[in-house]
PDB file of C-alpha atoms in Angstrom:
ATOM      1  CA  MET A1358       0.000   0.000   0.000  1.00 44.00           C
ATOM      2  CA  ARG A1359       1.310   3.425  -0.955  1.00 52.00           C
ATOM      3  CA  THR A1360       0.255   6.563   0.831  1.00 52.00           C
ATOM      4  CA  SER A1361       1.100  10.081  -0.140  1.00 71.00           C
ATOM      5  CA  THR A1362       1.367  13.135   2.027  1.00 87.00           C
ATOM      6  CA  ILE A1363       0.154  16.403   0.651  1.00 94.00           C
ATOM      7  CA  SER A1364       1.435  19.532   2.303  1.00 97.00           C
ATOM      8  CA  ILE A1365       0.859  23.224   1.827  1.00 98.00           C
ATOM      9  CA  ARG A1366       4.026  25.110   2.622  1.00 98.00           C
ATOM     10  CA  ARG A1367       5.866  28.322   1.867  1.00 98.00           C
ATOM     11  CA  ALA A1368       7.645  28.231  -1.468  1.00 98.00           C
ATOM     12  CA  ARG A1369      11.430  27.923  -1.318  1.00 98.00           C
ATOM     13  CA  PRO A1370      14.080  29.085  -3.773  1.00 98.00           C
ATOM     14  CA  ALA A1371      14.541  25.428  -4.826  1.00 97.00           C
ATOM     15  CA  ASP A1372      10.913  25.480  -6.098  1.00 98.00           C
ATOM     16  CA  ALA A1373      11.595  28.167  -8.729  1.00 98.00           C
ATOM     17  CA  ASP A1374      12.017  25.839 -11.739  1.00 98.00           C
ATOM     18  CA  ARG A1375       8.885  23.850 -10.900  1.00 97.00           C
ATOM     19  CA  LEU A1376       6.887  27.037 -10.303  1.00 98.00           C
ATOM     20  CA  ALA A1377       7.878  28.324 -13.751  1.00 98.00           C
ATOM     21  CA  GLU A1378       6.709  25.045 -15.313  1.00 98.00           C
ATOM     22  CA  LEU A1379       3.541  25.036 -13.223  1.00 98.00           C
ATOM     23  CA  PHE A1380       2.725  28.623 -14.206  1.00 98.00           C
ATOM     24  CA  ASP A1381       3.186  27.758 -17.891  1.00 98.00           C
ATOM     25  CA  GLU A1382       0.964  24.675 -17.612  1.00 97.00           C
ATOM     26  CA  THR A1383      -1.827  26.219 -15.543  1.00 98.00           C
ATOM     27  CA  TRP A1384      -2.044  29.502 -17.415  1.00 97.00           C
ATOM     28  CA  ARG A1385      -2.130  27.835 -20.835  1.00 96.00           C
ATOM     29  CA  GLU A1386      -4.947  25.595 -19.642  1.00 96.00           C
ATOM     30  CA  ALA A1387      -6.901  28.363 -17.891  1.00 96.00           C
ATOM     31  CA  TYR A1388      -6.536  31.191 -20.398  1.00 96.00           C
ATOM     32  CA  ARG A1389      -6.148  29.715 -23.889  1.00 95.00           C
ATOM     33  CA  GLY A1390      -8.919  31.334 -25.918  1.00 94.00           C
ATOM     34  CA  ILE A1391      -9.528  34.015 -23.271  1.00 95.00           C
ATOM     35  CA  ILE A1392      -6.289  36.028 -23.190  1.00 94.00           C
ATOM     36  CA  PRO A1393      -5.065  36.882 -26.704  1.00 92.00           C
ATOM     37  CA  GLY A1394      -2.364  34.393 -27.762  1.00 92.00           C
ATOM     38  CA  VAL A1395       0.535  36.837 -28.064  1.00 91.00           C
ATOM     39  CA  SER A1396      -0.247  38.388 -24.676  1.00 91.00           C
ATOM     40  CA  LEU A1397      -0.566  34.998 -23.029  1.00 94.00           C
ATOM     41  CA  GLU A1398       2.783  33.858 -24.444  1.00 94.00           C
ATOM     42  CA  ARG A1399       4.416  37.106 -23.328  1.00 92.00           C
ATOM     43  CA  MET A1400       3.048  36.708 -19.777  1.00 92.00           C
ATOM     44  CA  ILE A1401       4.227  33.102 -19.582  1.00 95.00           C
ATOM     45  CA  GLY A1402       7.650  34.074 -20.916  1.00 94.00           C
ATOM     46  CA  GLN A1403       8.042  36.744 -18.240  1.00 94.00           C
ATOM     47  CA  ARG A1404       7.553  34.238 -15.416  1.00 97.00           C
ATOM     48  CA  SER A1405      10.894  32.465 -15.766  1.00 97.00           C
ATOM     49  CA  SER A1406      12.601  30.467 -13.031  1.00 97.00           C
ATOM     50  CA  GLN A1407      14.533  33.635 -12.156  1.00 98.00           C
ATOM     51  CA  TRP A1408      11.263  35.550 -11.684  1.00 98.00           C
ATOM     52  CA  TRP A1409       9.938  32.800  -9.384  1.00 98.00           C
ATOM     53  CA  LEU A1410      13.205  32.739  -7.440  1.00 98.00           C
ATOM     54  CA  GLY A1411      12.626  36.415  -6.681  1.00 97.00           C
ATOM     55  CA  ALA A1412       8.992  35.737  -5.785  1.00 97.00           C
ATOM     56  CA  THR A1413      10.053  33.230  -3.124  1.00 97.00           C
ATOM     57  CA  GLN A1414      12.043  36.003  -1.471  1.00 95.00           C
ATOM     58  CA  ARG A1415       9.400  38.756  -1.504  1.00 95.00           C
ATOM     59  CA  ASN A1416       7.218  39.707   1.440  1.00 93.00           C
ATOM     60  CA  ARG A1417       3.943  38.654  -0.211  1.00 96.00           C
ATOM     61  CA  PRO A1418       3.207  35.035   0.805  1.00 98.00           C
ATOM     62  CA  LEU A1419       3.757  32.419  -1.904  1.00 98.00           C
ATOM     63  CA  VAL A1420       2.725  28.900  -0.948  1.00 98.00           C
ATOM     64  CA  VAL A1421       2.803  25.616  -2.836  1.00 98.00           C
ATOM     65  CA  VAL A1422       0.895  22.349  -2.762  1.00 98.00           C
ATOM     66  CA  ASP A1423       3.542  19.646  -2.465  1.00 97.00           C
ATOM     67  CA  THR A1424       2.708  15.954  -2.954  1.00 95.00           C
ATOM     68  CA  GLY A1425       6.184  14.863  -1.897  1.00 91.00           C
ATOM     69  CA  GLU A1426       6.916  13.976  -5.514  1.00 91.00           C
ATOM     70  CA  ALA A1427       5.995  17.263  -7.154  1.00 94.00           C
ATOM     71  CA  VAL A1428       4.704  20.776  -6.615  1.00 97.00           C
ATOM     72  CA  VAL A1429       1.200  20.665  -8.117  1.00 98.00           C
ATOM     73  CA  GLY A1430      -0.282  24.004  -7.087  1.00 98.00           C
ATOM     74  CA  TYR A1431       0.536  27.447  -5.796  1.00 98.00           C
ATOM     75  CA  ALA A1432      -1.034  30.612  -4.473  1.00 98.00           C
ATOM     76  CA  VAL A1433       0.013  34.193  -3.823  1.00 98.00           C
ATOM     77  CA  TYR A1434      -1.947  36.325  -1.346  1.00 98.00           C
ATOM     78  CA  GLY A1435      -1.789  39.047   1.277  1.00 98.00           C
ATOM     79  CA  PRO A1436      -3.310  42.421   2.085  1.00 98.00           C
ATOM     80  CA  ALA A1437      -5.642  43.750  -0.621  1.00 97.00           C
ATOM     81  CA  ARG A1438      -3.874  45.603  -3.419  1.00 96.00           C
ATOM     82  CA  GLY A1439      -6.885  47.851  -4.023  1.00 95.00           C
ATOM     83  CA  ARG A1440     -10.324  48.767  -2.675  1.00 95.00           C
ATOM     84  CA  LEU A1441     -12.694  47.428  -5.322  1.00 96.00           C
ATOM     85  CA  LEU A1442     -12.977  43.966  -3.735  1.00 96.00           C
ATOM     86  CA  GLN A1443     -14.205  45.555  -0.477  1.00 95.00           C
ATOM     87  CA  ALA A1444     -12.048  43.197   1.603  1.00 97.00           C
ATOM     88  CA  PRO A1445      -8.787  43.751   3.496  1.00 98.00           C
ATOM     89  CA  GLY A1446      -7.220  40.477   2.238  1.00 98.00           C
ATOM     90  CA  GLU A1447      -6.699  39.327  -1.339  1.00 98.00           C
ATOM     91  CA  ILE A1448      -5.788  36.132  -3.133  1.00 98.00           C
ATOM     92  CA  ASP A1449      -3.754  37.253  -6.152  1.00 98.00           C
ATOM     93  CA  GLU A1450      -3.293  33.836  -7.762  1.00 98.00           C
ATOM     94  CA  LEU A1451      -4.447  30.299  -6.987  1.00 98.00           C
ATOM     95  CA  TYR A1452      -3.702  27.509  -9.478  1.00 98.00           C
ATOM     96  CA  ILE A1453      -3.657  23.717  -9.434  1.00 98.00           C
ATOM     97  CA  ARG A1454      -2.002  21.638 -12.172  1.00 98.00           C
ATOM     98  CA  PRO A1455      -4.689  20.487 -14.649  1.00 97.00           C
ATOM     99  CA  ASP A1456      -4.145  16.769 -13.966  1.00 96.00           C
ATOM    100  CA  HIS A1457      -4.618  17.399 -10.215  1.00 97.00           C
ATOM    101  CA  GLN A1458      -7.809  19.471 -10.492  1.00 96.00           C
ATOM    102  CA  GLY A1459     -11.022  18.015  -9.123  1.00 95.00           C
ATOM    103  CA  LEU A1460      -9.260  16.262  -6.227  1.00 95.00           C
ATOM    104  CA  GLY A1461     -10.035  18.892  -3.581  1.00 96.00           C
ATOM    105  CA  LEU A1462      -6.546  20.391  -3.601  1.00 97.00           C
ATOM    106  CA  GLY A1463      -7.777  23.832  -4.649  1.00 98.00           C
ATOM    107  CA  ARG A1464     -10.316  23.871  -1.815  1.00 98.00           C
ATOM    108  CA  ARG A1465      -7.667  22.754   0.648  1.00 97.00           C
ATOM    109  CA  LEU A1466      -5.266  25.453  -0.554  1.00 98.00           C
ATOM    110  CA  PHE A1467      -8.016  28.074  -0.402  1.00 98.00           C
ATOM    111  CA  ARG A1468      -8.892  27.144   3.208  1.00 98.00           C
ATOM    112  CA  ALA A1469      -5.224  27.290   4.236  1.00 98.00           C
ATOM    113  CA  ILE A1470      -4.886  30.771   2.723  1.00 98.00           C
ATOM    114  CA  ARG A1471      -8.071  31.996   4.408  1.00 98.00           C
ATOM    115  CA  ASN A1472      -6.828  30.673   7.756  1.00 98.00           C
ATOM    116  CA  ASP A1473      -3.466  32.409   7.323  1.00 98.00           C
ATOM    117  CA  LEU A1474      -5.111  35.675   6.317  1.00 98.00           C
ATOM    118  CA  ALA A1475      -7.462  35.466   9.333  1.00 97.00           C
ATOM    119  CA  ASP A1476      -4.483  34.767  11.617  1.00 97.00           C
ATOM    120  CA  HIS A1477      -3.116  38.107  10.410  1.00 97.00           C
ATOM    121  CA  GLY A1478      -6.396  39.946  11.069  1.00 97.00           C
ATOM    122  CA  LEU A1479      -7.613  39.832   7.452  1.00 98.00           C
ATOM    123  CA  VAL A1480     -10.904  37.994   8.031  1.00 97.00           C
ATOM    124  CA  GLN A1481     -12.500  39.053   4.763  1.00 98.00           C
ATOM    125  CA  ALA A1482     -10.719  38.206   1.528  1.00 98.00           C
ATOM    126  CA  GLY A1483     -11.365  38.868  -2.131  1.00 98.00           C
ATOM    127  CA  VAL A1484     -10.241  37.404  -5.418  1.00 98.00           C
ATOM    128  CA  TRP A1485     -10.563  38.366  -9.087  1.00 98.00           C
ATOM    129  CA  ALA A1486     -11.496  35.966 -11.907  1.00 98.00           C
ATOM    130  CA  LEU A1487     -11.734  36.772 -15.599  1.00 97.00           C
ATOM    131  CA  GLU A1488     -15.405  36.812 -16.569  1.00 97.00           C
ATOM    132  CA  GLU A1489     -14.855  34.224 -19.321  1.00 97.00           C
ATOM    133  CA  ASN A1490     -13.060  31.826 -16.962  1.00 97.00           C
ATOM    134  CA  ASP A1491     -16.143  29.780 -16.074  1.00 97.00           C
ATOM    135  CA  ARG A1492     -14.161  27.199 -14.103  1.00 96.00           C
ATOM    136  CA  ALA A1493     -12.651  29.807 -11.769  1.00 97.00           C
ATOM    137  CA  ARG A1494     -15.971  31.618 -11.313  1.00 98.00           C
ATOM    138  CA  SER A1495     -17.697  28.332 -10.490  1.00 98.00           C
ATOM    139  CA  PHE A1496     -14.897  27.402  -8.067  1.00 98.00           C
ATOM    140  CA  TYR A1497     -15.157  30.675  -6.140  1.00 98.00           C
ATOM    141  CA  THR A1498     -18.952  30.650  -6.131  1.00 98.00           C
ATOM    142  CA  GLY A1499     -18.872  27.062  -4.839  1.00 98.00           C
ATOM    143  CA  LEU A1500     -16.652  28.203  -1.970  1.00 98.00           C
ATOM    144  CA  GLY A1501     -19.272  30.775  -0.957  1.00 98.00           C
ATOM    145  CA  GLY A1502     -17.841  33.793  -2.742  1.00 98.00           C
ATOM    146  CA  ILE A1503     -20.201  36.699  -3.266  1.00 97.00           C
ATOM    147  CA  GLU A1504     -19.764  38.774  -6.399  1.00 97.00           C
ATOM    148  CA  THR A1505     -18.914  42.279  -5.196  1.00 96.00           C
ATOM    149  CA  ALA A1506     -17.073  44.017  -8.012  1.00 97.00           C
ATOM    150  CA  ARG A1507     -16.502  44.190 -11.729  1.00 98.00           C
ATOM    151  CA  SER A1508     -13.591  45.689 -13.590  1.00 97.00           C
ATOM    152  CA  VAL A1509     -11.468  45.103 -16.689  1.00 97.00           C
ATOM    153  CA  ASP A1510      -7.895  44.218 -17.536  1.00 93.00           C
ATOM    154  CA  ARG A1511      -6.423  45.441 -20.816  1.00 91.00           C
ATOM    155  CA  MET A1512      -3.908  43.311 -22.713  1.00 82.00           C
ATOM    156  CA  ALA A1513      -2.613  43.900 -26.222  1.00 74.00           C
ATOM    157  CA  GLY A1514      -5.647  45.999 -27.089  1.00 79.00           C
ATOM    158  CA  ALA A1515      -8.104  43.427 -25.727  1.00 85.00           C
ATOM    159  CA  VAL A1516     -10.481  44.326 -22.925  1.00 94.00           C
ATOM    160  CA  LEU A1517     -10.903  41.432 -20.488  1.00 96.00           C
ATOM    161  CA  PRO A1518     -13.815  41.854 -18.063  1.00 98.00           C
ATOM    162  CA  LYS A1519     -13.221  40.425 -14.582  1.00 98.00           C
ATOM    163  CA  VAL A1520     -15.411  39.647 -11.612  1.00 98.00           C
ATOM    164  CA  GLY A1521     -14.456  40.171  -7.966  1.00 98.00           C
ATOM    165  CA  PHE A1522     -15.592  37.771  -5.237  1.00 98.00           C
ATOM    166  CA  ARG A1523     -15.565  38.429  -1.494  1.00 98.00           C
ATOM    167  CA  PHE A1524     -15.425  35.844   1.294  1.00 98.00           C
ATOM    168  CA  GLY A1525     -16.034  36.098   5.022  1.00 92.00           C
TER     169      GLY A1525
END
């Protein structure tokens, strides 16, 4: 019998290569057909291993989902970067590798982030999802998120509507 331990932990500099690969894989799967191709490729290209190495050393929390064999998810979060979400905490990014989606890892990661934010006095948290990203919107709604804001991102001349969800 083989058992596996899944942990959620702070990212380390040694995770940089895997985070770059994970970003590439998750963003292609999530945004192909939503973010214009050239813009998507440019964004993926900017998140090299060197970029992720720097991210592991910044003050904004970066955590990973580690199966013991591989890093299969990550999230970045902290105090809100703006006021539109009407929450003091914000989840900037939360992604799970496509072949590990549907196993409850995203929910587990989300709960861990919410607990950490609450431990730091940020009981309410918000997150943005592109309007066309039905999977993300369904995920956040299923976690009890309430739609509180709408805005747009602009990339390569494209206007990408986004929806803000608040929790807590």
